[in-house]
Coordinates of C-alpha atoms in Angstrom, one line a residue:
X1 CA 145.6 59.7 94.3
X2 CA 143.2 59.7 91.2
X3 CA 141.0 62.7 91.3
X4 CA 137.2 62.7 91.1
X5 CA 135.0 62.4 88.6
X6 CA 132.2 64.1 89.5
X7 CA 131.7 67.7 88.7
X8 CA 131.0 70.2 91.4
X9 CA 127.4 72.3 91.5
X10 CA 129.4 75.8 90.2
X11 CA 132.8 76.4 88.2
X12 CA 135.7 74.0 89.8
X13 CA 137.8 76.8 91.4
X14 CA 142.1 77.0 90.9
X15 CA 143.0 74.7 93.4
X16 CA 143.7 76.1 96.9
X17 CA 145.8 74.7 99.9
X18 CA 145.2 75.2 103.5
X19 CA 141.3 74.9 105.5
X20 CA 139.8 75.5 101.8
X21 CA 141.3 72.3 100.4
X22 CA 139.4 70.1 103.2
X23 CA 135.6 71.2 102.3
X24 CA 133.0 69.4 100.8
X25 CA 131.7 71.4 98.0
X26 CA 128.8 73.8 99.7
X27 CA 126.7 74.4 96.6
X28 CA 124.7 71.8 97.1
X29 CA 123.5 73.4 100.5
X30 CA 123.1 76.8 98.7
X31 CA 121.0 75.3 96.0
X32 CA 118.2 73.8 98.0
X33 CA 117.9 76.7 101.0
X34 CA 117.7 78.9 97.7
X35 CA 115.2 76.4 96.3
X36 CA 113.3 76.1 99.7
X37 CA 112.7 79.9 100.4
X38 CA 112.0 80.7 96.3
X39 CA 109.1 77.5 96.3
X40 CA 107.5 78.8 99.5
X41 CA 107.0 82.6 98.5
X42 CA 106.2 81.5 94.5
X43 CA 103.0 79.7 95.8
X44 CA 102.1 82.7 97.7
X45 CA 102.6 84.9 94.2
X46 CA 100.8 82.4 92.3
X47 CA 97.8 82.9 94.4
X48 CA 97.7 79.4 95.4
X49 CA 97.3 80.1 99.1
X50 CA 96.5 83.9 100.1
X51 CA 98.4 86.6 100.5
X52 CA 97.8 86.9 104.5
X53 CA 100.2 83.8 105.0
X54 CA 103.3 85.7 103.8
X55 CA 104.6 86.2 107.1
X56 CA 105.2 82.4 107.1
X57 CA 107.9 82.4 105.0
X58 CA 109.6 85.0 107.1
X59 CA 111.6 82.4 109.2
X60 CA 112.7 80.4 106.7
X61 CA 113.8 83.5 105.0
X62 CA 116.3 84.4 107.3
X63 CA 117.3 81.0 108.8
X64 CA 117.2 78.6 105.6
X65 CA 117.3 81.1 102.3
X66 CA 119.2 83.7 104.0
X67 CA 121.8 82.6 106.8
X68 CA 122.2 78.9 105.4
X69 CA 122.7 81.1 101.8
X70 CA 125.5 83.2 102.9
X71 CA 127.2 80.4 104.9
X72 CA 127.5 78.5 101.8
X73 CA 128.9 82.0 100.1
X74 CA 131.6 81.8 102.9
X75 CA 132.4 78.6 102.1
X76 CA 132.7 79.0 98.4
X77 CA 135.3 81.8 99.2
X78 CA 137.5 79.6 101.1
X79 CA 137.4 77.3 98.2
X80 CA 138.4 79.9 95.6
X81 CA 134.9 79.8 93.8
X82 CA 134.5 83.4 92.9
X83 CA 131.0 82.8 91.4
X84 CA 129.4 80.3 94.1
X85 CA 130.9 82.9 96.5
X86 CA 128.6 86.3 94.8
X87 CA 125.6 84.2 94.3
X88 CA 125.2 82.3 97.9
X89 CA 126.9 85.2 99.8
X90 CA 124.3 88.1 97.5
X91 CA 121.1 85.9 97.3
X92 CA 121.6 85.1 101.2
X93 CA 121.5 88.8 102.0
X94 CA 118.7 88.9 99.7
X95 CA 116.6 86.3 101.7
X96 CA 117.8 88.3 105.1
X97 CA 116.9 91.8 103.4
X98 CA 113.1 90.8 102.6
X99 CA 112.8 89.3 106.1
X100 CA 113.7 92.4 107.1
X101 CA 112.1 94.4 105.0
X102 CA 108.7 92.5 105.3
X103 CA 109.2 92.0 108.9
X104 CA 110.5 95.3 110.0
X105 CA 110.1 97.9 107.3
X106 CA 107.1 98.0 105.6
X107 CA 104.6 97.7 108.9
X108 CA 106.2 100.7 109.9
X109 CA 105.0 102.5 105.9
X110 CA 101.2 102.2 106.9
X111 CA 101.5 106.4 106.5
X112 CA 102.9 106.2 103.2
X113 CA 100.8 106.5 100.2
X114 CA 100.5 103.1 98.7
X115 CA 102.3 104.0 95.5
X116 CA 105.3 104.9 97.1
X117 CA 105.7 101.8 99.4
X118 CA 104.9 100.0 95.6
X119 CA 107.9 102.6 94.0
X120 CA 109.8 101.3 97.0
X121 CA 109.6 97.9 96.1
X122 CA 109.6 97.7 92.9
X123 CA 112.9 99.5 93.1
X124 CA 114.2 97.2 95.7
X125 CA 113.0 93.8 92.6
X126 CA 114.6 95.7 89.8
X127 CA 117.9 95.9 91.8
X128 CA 117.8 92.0 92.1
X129 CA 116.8 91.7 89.0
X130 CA 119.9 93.6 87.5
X131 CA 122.2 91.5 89.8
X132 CA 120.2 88.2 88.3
X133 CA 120.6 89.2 84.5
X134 CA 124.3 89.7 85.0
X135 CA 125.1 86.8 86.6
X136 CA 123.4 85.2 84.4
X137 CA 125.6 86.0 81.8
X138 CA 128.3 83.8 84.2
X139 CA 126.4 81.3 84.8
X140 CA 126.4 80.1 80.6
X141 CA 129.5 78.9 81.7
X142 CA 129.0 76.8 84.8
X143 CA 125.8 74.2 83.5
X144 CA 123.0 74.0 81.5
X145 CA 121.4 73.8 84.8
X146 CA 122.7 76.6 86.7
X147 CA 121.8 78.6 83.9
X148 CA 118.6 77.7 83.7
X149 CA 118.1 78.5 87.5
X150 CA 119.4 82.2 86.6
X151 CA 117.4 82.8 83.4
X152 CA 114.8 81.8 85.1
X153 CA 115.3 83.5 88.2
X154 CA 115.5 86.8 86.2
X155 CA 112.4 86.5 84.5
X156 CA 110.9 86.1 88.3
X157 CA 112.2 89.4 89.5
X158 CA 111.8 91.2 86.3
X159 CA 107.8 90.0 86.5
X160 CA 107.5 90.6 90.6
X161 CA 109.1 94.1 89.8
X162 CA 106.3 95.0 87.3
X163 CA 103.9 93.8 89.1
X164 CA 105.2 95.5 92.5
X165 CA 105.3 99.1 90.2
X166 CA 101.9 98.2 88.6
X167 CA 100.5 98.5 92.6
X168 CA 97.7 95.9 92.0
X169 CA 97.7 93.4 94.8
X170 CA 98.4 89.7 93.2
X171 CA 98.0 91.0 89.7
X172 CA 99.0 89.3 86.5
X173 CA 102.6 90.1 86.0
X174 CA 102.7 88.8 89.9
X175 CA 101.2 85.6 89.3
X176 CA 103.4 84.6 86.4
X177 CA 106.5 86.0 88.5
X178 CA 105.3 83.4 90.8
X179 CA 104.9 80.6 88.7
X180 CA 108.0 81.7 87.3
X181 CA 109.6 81.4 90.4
X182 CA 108.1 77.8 91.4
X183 CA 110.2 76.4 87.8
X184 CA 113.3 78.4 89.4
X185 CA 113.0 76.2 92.6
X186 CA 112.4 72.8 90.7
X187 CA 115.6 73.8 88.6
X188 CA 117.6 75.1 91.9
X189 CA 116.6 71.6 94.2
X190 CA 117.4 69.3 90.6
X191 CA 120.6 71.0 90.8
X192 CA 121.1 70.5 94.9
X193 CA 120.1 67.1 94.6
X194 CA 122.1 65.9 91.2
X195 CA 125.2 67.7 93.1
X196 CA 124.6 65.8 96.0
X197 CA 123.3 62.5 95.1
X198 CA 126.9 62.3 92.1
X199 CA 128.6 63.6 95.3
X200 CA 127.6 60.1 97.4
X201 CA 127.6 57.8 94.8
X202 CA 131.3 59.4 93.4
X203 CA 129.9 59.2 90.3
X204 CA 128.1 61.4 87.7
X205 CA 124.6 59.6 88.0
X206 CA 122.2 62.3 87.4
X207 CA 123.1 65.0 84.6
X208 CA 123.6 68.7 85.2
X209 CA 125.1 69.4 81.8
X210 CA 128.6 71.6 82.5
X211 CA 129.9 74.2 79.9

């Protein structure tokens, strides 16, 4: 049986035998609930709609960018895809953590002084922003694409967590987290719809430039 030719959406893993052999490749579905969830919570950053409709991206937070996210982690696992595995399965626990953290956590702060909660999470950014830059470092050797999803993605946390520290609500280094974070989505849903779209024609029709 001749083998495809279309690349899948992160490294092609060793090959495996068994349940992993049989699925389709799940970073596609990773891609765009990651793109989804980032897009939604970018406009809010940017300032585009206010602040006070946060609590709408809550639910897709934990449905779409997180349980959909780590799903697709799970998956990647059973495929033998060590690095589709760490980013779906960590940036789905992200999406889950700040539903819970928005949802359940901070509400239950309003004694706190203001620069702690900000301390708190700004902290909570710069850890996701460490866990960005080094995968980043991976990710030059997946796709031009995929890359540019991470880069980009780390410049968002590393501007959210300044402007989280800086305590200023919707302040500058926000803003451009935000609108750093809308590019991050456009690259993320290019890359979930290139991988998908090659995937159905069984061709590579739309370029996502692997290393």
């Amino acid at each position: 049986m001749a083998q495809s030719t279309v690349p899948p959406s992160f490294p092609a893993p060793a090959p495996v035998s068994g349940a992993g052999a049989a699925l389709a490749d799940p970073g596609p579905l990773g891609l765009a609930a990651f793109a989804g969830t980032t897009f939604f919570l970018s406009v809010i950053n940017t300032n585009m709609v206010s602040d006070r409709v946060t609590a709408g991206v809550l639910g897709l937070a934990l449905f779409y960018g997180g349980i959909t996210q780590l799903l697709a982690g799970m998956w990647e696992f059973a495929k033998g895809n060590t690095f589709g595995a760490v980013a779906f399965s960590s940036f789905g626990a992200f999406w889950m953590s700040y539903w819970y953290l928005v949802d359940h956590v901070l509400p239950g702060l309003s004694s706190a002084k203001v620069t702690d909660i900000n301390h708190a999470v700004g902290l909570y950014l710069l850890v996701w922003a460490i866990f960005t830059a080094y995968m980043t470092i991976a990710a030059s050797r997946v796709s031009l694409v995929v890359l540019g999803v991470f880069a980009f993605l780390t410049l968002t946390f590393v501007g959210l967590t300044i402007g989280a520290l800086d305590g200023t609500p919707l302040n500058g280094w926000t803003k451009l987290g935000g609108w750093l974070g809308l590019v991050t989505a456009l690259l993320a849903w290019y890359g979930s719809f290139a991988a998908v779209t090659n995937s159905t024609y069984k061709r590579a029709i739309l370029p996502t430039f692997p290393r």
